[in-house]
CSV table of N, CA and C in Angstrom, one decimal:
chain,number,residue,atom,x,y,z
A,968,UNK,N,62.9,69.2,-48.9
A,968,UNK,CA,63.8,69.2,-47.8
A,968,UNK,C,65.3,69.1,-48.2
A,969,UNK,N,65.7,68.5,-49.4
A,969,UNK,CA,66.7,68.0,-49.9
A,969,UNK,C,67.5,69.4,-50.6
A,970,UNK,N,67.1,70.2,-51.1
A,970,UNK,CA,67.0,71.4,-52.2
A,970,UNK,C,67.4,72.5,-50.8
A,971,UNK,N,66.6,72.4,-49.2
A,971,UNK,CA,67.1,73.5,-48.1
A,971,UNK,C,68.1,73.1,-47.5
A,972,UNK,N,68.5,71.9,-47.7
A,972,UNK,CA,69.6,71.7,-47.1
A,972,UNK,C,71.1,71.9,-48.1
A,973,UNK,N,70.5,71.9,-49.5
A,973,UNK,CA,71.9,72.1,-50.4
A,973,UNK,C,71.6,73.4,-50.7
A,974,UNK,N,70.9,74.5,-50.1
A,974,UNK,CA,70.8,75.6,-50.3
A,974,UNK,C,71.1,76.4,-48.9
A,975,UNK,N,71.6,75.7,-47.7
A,975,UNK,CA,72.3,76.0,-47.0
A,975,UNK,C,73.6,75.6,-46.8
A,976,UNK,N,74.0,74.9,-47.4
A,976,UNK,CA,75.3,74.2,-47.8
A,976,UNK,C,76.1,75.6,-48.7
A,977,UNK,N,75.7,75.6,-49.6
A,977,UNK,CA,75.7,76.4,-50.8
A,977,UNK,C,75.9,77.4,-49.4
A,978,UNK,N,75.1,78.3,-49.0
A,978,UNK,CA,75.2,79.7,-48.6
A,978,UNK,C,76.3,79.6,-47.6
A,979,UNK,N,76.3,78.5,-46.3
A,979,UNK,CA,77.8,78.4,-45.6
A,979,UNK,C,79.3,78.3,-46.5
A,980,UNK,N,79.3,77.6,-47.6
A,980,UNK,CA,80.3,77.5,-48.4
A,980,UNK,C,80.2,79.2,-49.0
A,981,UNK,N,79.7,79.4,-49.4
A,981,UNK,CA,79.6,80.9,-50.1
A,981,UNK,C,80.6,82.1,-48.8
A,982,UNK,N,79.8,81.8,-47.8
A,982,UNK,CA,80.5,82.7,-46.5
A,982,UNK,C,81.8,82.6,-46.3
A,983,UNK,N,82.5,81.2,-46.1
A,983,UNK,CA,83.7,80.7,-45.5
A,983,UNK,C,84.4,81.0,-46.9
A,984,UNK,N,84.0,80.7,-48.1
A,984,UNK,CA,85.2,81.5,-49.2
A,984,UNK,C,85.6,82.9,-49.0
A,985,UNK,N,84.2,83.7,-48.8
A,985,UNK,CA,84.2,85.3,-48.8
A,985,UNK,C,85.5,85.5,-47.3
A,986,UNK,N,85.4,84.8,-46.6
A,986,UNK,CA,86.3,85.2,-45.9
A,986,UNK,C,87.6,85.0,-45.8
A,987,UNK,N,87.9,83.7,-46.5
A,987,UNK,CA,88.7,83.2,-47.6
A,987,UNK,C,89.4,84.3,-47.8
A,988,UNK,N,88.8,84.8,-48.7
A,988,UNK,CA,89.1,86.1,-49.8
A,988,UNK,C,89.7,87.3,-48.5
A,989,UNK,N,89.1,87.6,-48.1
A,989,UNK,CA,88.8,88.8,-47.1
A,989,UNK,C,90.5,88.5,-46.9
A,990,UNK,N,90.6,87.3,-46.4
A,990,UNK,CA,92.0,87.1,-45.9
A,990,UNK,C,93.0,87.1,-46.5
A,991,UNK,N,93.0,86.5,-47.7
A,991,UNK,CA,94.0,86.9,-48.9
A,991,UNK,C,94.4,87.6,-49.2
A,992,UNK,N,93.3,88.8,-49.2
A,992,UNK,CA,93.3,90.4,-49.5
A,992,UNK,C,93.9,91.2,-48.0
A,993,UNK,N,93.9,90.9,-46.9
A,993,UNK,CA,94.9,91.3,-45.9
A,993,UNK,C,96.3,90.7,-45.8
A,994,UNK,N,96.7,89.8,-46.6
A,994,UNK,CA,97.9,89.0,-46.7
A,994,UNK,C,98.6,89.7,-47.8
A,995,UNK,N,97.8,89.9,-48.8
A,995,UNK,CA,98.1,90.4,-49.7
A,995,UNK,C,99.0,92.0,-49.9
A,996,UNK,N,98.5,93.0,-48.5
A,996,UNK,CA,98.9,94.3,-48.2
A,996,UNK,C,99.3,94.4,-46.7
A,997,UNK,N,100.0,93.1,-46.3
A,997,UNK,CA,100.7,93.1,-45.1
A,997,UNK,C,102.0,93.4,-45.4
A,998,UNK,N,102.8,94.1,-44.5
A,998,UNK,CA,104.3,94.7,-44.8
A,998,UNK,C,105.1,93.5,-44.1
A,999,UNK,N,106.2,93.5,-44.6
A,999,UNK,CA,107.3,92.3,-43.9
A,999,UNK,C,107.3,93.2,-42.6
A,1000,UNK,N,107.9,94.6,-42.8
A,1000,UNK,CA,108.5,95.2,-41.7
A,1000,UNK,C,108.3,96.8,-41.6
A,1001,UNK,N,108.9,97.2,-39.8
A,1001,UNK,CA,108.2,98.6,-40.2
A,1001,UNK,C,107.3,99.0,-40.6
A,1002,UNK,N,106.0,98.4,-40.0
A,1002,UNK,CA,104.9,99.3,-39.9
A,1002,UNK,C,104.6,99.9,-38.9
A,1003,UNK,N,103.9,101.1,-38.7
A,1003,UNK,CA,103.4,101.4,-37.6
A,1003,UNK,C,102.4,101.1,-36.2
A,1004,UNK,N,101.8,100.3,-37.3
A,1004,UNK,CA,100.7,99.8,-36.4
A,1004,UNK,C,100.2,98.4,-35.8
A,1005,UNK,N,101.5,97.9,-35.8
A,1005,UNK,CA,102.4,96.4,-35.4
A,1005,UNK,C,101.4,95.3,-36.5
A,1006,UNK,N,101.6,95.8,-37.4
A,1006,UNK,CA,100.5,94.6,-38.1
A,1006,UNK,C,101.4,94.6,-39.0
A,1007,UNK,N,102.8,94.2,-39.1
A,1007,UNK,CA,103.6,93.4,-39.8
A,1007,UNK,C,103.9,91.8,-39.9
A,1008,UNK,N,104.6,91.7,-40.5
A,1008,UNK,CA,104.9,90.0,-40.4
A,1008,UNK,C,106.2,89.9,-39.3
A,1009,UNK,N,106.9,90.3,-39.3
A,1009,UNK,CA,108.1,90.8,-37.8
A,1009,UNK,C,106.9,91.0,-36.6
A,1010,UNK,N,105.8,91.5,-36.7
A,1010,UNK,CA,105.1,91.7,-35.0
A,1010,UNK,C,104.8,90.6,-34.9
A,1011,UNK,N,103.8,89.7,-36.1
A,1011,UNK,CA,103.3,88.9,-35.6
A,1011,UNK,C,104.3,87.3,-35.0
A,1012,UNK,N,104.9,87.3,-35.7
A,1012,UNK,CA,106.1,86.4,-35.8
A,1012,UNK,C,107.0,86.5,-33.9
A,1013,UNK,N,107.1,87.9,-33.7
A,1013,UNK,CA,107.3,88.2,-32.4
A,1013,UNK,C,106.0,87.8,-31.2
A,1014,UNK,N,105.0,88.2,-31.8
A,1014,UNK,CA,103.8,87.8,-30.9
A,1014,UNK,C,103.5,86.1,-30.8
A,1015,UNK,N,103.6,85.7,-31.6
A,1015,UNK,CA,103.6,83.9,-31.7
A,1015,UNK,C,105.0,83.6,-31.0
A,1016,UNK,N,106.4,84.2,-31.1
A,1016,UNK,CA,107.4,83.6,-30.0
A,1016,UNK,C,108.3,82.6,-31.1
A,1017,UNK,N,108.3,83.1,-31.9
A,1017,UNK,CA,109.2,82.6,-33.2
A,1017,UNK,C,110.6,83.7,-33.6
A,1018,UNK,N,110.8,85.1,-32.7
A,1018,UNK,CA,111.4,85.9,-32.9
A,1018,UNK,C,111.4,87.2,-32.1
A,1019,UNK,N,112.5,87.6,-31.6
A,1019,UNK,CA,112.9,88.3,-30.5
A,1019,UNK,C,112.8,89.4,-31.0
A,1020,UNK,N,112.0,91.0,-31.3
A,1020,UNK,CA,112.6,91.7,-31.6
A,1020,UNK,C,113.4,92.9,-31.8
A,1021,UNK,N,114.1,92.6,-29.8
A,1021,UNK,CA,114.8,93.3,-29.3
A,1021,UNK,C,116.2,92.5,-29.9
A,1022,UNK,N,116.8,91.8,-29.4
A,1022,UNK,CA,118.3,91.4,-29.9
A,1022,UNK,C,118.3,90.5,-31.7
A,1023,UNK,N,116.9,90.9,-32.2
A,1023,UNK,CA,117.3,90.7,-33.8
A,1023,UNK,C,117.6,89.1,-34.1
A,1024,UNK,N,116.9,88.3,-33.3
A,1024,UNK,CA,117.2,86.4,-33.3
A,1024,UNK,C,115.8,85.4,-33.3
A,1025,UNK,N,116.0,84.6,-34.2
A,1025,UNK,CA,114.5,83.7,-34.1
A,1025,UNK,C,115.1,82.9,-32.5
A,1026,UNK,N,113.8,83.2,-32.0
A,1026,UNK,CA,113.3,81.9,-30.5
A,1026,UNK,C,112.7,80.4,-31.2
A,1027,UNK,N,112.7,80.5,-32.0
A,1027,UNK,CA,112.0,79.0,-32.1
A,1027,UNK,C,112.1,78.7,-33.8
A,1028,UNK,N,112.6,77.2,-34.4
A,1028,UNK,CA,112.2,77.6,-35.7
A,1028,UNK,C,111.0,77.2,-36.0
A,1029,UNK,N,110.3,77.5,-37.4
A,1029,UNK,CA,109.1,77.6,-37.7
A,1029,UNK,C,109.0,75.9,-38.5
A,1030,UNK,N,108.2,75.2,-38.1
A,1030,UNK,CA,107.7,73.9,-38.7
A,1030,UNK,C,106.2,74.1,-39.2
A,1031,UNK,N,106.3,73.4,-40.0
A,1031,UNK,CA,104.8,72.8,-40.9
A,1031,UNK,C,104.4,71.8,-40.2
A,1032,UNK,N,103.0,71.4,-40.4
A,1032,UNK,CA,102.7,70.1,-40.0
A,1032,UNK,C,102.4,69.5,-41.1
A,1033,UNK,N,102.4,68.4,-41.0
A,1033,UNK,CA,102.0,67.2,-42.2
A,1033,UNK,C,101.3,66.4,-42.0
A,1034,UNK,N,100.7,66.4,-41.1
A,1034,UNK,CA,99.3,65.7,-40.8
A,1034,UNK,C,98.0,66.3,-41.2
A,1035,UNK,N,97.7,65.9,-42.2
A,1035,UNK,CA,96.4,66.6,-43.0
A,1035,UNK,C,95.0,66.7,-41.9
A,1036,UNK,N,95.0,66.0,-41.4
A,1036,UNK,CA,93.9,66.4,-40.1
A,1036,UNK,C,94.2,67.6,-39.4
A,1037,UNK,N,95.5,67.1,-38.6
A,1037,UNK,CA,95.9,68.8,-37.7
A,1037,UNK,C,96.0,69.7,-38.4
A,1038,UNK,N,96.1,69.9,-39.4
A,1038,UNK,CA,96.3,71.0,-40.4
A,1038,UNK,C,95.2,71.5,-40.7
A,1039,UNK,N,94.3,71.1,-40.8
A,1039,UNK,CA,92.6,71.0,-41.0
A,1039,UNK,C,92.0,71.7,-39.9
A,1040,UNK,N,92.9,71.7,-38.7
A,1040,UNK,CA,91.9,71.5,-37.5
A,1040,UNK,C,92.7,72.7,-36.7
A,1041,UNK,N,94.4,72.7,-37.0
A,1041,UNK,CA,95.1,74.3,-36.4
A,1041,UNK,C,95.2,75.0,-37.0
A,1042,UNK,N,94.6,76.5,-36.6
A,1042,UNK,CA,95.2,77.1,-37.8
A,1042,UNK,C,96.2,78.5,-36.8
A,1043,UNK,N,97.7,78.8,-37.1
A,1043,UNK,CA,98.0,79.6,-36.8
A,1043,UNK,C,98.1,81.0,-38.0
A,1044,UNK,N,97.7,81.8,-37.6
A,1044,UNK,CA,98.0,82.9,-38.4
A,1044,UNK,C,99.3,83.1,-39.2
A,1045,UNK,N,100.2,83.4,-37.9
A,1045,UNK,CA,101.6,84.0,-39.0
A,1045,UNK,C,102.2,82.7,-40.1
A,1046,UNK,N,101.9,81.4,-39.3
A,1046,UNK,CA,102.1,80.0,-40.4
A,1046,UNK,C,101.8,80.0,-41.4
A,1047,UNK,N,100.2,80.4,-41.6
A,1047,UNK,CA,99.3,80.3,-42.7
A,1047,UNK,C,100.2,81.7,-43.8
A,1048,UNK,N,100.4,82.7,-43.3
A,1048,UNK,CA,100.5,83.7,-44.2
A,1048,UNK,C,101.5,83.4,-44.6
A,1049,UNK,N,102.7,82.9,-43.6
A,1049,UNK,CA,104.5,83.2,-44.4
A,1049,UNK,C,104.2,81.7,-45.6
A,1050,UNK,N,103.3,80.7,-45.2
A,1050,UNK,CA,103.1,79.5,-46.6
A,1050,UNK,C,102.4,80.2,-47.8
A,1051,UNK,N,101.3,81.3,-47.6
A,1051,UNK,CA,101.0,82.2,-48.5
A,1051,UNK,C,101.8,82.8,-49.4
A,1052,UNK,N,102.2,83.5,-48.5
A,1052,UNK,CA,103.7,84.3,-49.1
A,1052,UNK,C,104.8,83.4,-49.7
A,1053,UNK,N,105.2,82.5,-49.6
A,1053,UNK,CA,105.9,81.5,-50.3
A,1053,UNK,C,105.3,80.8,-51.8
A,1054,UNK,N,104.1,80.4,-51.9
A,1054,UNK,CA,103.1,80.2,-52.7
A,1054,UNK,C,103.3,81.3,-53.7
A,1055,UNK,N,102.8,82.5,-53.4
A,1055,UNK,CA,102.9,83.9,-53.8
A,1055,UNK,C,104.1,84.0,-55.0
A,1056,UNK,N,105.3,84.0,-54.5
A,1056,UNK,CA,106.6,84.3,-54.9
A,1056,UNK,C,107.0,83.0,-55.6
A,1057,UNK,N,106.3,81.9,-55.7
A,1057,UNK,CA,106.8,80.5,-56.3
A,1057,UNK,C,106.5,81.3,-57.8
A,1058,UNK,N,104.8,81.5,-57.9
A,1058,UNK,CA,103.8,82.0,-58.5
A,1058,UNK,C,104.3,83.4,-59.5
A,1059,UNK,N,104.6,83.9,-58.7
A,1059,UNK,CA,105.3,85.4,-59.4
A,1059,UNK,C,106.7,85.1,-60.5
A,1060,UNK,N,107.8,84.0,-59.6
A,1060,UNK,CA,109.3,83.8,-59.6
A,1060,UNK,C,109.4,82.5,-59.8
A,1061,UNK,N,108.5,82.0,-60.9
A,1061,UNK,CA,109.0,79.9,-60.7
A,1061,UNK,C,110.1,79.6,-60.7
A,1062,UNK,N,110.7,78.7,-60.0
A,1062,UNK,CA,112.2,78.3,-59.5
A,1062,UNK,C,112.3,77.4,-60.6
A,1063,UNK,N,113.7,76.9,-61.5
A,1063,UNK,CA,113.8,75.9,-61.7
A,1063,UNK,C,115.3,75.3,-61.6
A,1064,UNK,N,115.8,74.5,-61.1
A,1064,UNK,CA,117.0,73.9,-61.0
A,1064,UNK,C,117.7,74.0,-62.5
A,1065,UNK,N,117.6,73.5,-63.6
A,1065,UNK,CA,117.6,72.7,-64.4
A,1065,UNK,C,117.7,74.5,-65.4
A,1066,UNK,N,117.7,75.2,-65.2
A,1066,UNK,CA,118.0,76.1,-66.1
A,1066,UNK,C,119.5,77.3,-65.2
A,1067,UNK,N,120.2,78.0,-66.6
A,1067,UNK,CA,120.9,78.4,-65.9
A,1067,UNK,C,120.7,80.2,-64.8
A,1068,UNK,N,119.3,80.3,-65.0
A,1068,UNK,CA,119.3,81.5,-63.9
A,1068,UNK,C,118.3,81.3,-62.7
A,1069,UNK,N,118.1,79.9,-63.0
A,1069,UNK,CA,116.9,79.8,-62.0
A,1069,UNK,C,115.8,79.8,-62.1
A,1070,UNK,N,115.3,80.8,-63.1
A,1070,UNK,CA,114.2,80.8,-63.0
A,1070,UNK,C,113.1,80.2,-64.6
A,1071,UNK,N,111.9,79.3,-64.5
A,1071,UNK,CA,111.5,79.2,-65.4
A,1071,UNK,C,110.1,79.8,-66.3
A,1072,UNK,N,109.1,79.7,-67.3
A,1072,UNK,CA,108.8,80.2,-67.6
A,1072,UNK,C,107.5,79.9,-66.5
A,1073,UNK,N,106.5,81.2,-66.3
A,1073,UNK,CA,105.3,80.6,-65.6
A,1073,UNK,C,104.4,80.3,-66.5
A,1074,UNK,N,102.9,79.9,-65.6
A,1074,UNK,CA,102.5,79.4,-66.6
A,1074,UNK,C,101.8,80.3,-67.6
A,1075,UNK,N,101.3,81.4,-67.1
A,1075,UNK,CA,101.1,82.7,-67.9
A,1075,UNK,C,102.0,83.5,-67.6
A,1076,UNK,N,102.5,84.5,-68.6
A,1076,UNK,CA,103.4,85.5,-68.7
A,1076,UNK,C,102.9,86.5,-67.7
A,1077,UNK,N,104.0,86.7,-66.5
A,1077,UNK,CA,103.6,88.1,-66.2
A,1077,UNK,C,104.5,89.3,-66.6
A,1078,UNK,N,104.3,90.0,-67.3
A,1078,UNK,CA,105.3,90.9,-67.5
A,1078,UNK,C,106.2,91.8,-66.4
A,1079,UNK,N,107.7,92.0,-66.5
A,1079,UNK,CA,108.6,91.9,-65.4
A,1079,UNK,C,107.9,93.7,-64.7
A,1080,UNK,N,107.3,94.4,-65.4
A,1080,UNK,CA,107.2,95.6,-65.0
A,1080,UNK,C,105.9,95.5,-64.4
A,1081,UNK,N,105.4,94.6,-64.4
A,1081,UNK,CA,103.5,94.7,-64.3
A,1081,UNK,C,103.5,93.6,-63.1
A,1082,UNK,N,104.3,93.0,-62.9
A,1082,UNK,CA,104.1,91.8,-61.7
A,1082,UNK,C,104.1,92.9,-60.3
A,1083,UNK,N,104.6,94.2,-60.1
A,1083,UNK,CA,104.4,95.0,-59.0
A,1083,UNK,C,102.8,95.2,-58.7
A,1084,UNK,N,102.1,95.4,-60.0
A,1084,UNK,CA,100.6,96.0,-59.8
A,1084,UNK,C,100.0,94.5,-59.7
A,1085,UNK,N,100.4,93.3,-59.9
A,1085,UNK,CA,99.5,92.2,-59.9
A,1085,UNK,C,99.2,92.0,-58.4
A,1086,UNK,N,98.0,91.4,-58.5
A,1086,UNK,CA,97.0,91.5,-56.7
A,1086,UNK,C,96.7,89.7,-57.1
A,1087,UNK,N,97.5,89.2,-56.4
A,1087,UNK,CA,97.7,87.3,-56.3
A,1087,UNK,C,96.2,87.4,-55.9
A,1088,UNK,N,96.0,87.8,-54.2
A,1088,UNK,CA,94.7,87.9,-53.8
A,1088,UNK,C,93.5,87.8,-54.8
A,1089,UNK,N,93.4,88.9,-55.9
A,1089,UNK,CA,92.3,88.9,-56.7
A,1089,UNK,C,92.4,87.8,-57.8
A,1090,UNK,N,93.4,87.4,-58.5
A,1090,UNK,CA,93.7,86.3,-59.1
A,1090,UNK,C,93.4,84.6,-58.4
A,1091,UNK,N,93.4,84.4,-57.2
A,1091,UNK,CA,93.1,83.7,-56.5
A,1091,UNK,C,91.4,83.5,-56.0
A,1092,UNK,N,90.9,84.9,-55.8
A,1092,UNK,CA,89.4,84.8,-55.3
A,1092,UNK,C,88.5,84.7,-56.7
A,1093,UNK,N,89.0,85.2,-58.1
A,1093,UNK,CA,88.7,84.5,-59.1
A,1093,UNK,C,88.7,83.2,-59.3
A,1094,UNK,N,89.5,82.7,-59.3
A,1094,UNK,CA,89.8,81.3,-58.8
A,1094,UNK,C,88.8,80.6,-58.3
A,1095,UNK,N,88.7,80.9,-57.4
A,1095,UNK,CA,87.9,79.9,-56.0
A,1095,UNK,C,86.1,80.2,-56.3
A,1096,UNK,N,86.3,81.5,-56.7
A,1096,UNK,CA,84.7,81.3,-57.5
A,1096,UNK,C,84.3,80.4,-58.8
A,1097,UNK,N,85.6,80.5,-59.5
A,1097,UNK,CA,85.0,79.7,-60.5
A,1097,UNK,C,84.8,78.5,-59.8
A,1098,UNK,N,85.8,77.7,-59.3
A,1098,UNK,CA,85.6,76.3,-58.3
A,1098,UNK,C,84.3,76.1,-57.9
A,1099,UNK,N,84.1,77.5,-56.9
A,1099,UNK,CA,82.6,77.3,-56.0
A,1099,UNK,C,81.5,77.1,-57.2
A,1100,UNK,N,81.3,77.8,-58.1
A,1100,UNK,CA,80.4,77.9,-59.3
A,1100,UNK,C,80.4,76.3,-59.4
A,1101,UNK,N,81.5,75.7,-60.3
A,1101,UNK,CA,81.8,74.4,-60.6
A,1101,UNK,C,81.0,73.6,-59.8
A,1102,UNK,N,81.2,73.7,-58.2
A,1102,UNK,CA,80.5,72.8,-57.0
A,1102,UNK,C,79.0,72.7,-57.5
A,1103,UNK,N,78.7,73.9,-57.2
A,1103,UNK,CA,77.4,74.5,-57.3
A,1103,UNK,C,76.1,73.6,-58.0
A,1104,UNK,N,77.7,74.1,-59.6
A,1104,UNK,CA,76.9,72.8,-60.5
A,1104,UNK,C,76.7,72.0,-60.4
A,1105,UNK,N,77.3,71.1,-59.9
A,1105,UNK,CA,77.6,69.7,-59.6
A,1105,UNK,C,75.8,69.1,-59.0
């Protein structure tokens, strides 16, 4: 009994990562702007009411929450991605105060010509499988 229950555990966790993924991998090949088929980050930002895109002005500014429960428990799309996308670019471009161009070393090299072809997404769902593996074992 014990073994079908951590073998349905396992298989729900297995799902909710894959989708996980699914979604990283659409965040990943979303355009800021000017797409055709309003599946930009400008449409969705206009459709949540955070930005007008007739007179070119944010309606609302954008907050985080910090409450680890509601965070747990809301999830808005265009929030989740533009934190993605920030993550993303930390990742690619580490910031650092304390040097004089800003920027410091990451923690793996990505080469300045090759960081265009790198897929965060796939580097990430690597990731989360090794984790899930890790669980697994546990």
């Amino acid at each position: 009994c014990v073994m079908i229950v951590f073998i349905c555990q396992a298989a729900i966790l297995m799902n909710v990562a894959g989708q996980q993924c699914v979604k990283w991998q659409d965040w990943e090949h979303r355009r800021a702007r000017k797409g055709d088929s309003g599946n930009t980050i400008e449409h969705l930002l206009a459709e949540d009411g955070y930005w007008d895109p007739d007179t070119n002005q944010a309606l609302a500014l954008i907050s985080w929450e910090h409450n680890p429960i509601k965070r747990l428990t809301t999830r808005s799309g265009v929030l989740e991605l533009i934190q993605w996308r920030a993550i993303r670019h930390e990742f690619m471009f580490p910031y650092d105060e304390g040097t004089s161009q800003g920027f410091r070393s990451p923690i793996f090299r990505i080469k300045r010509h090759d960081r265009a072809l790198f897929q965060f997404h796939r580097y990430l769902a690597k990731r989360l499988c090794e984790q899930f593996v890790e669980l697994v074992e546990i």
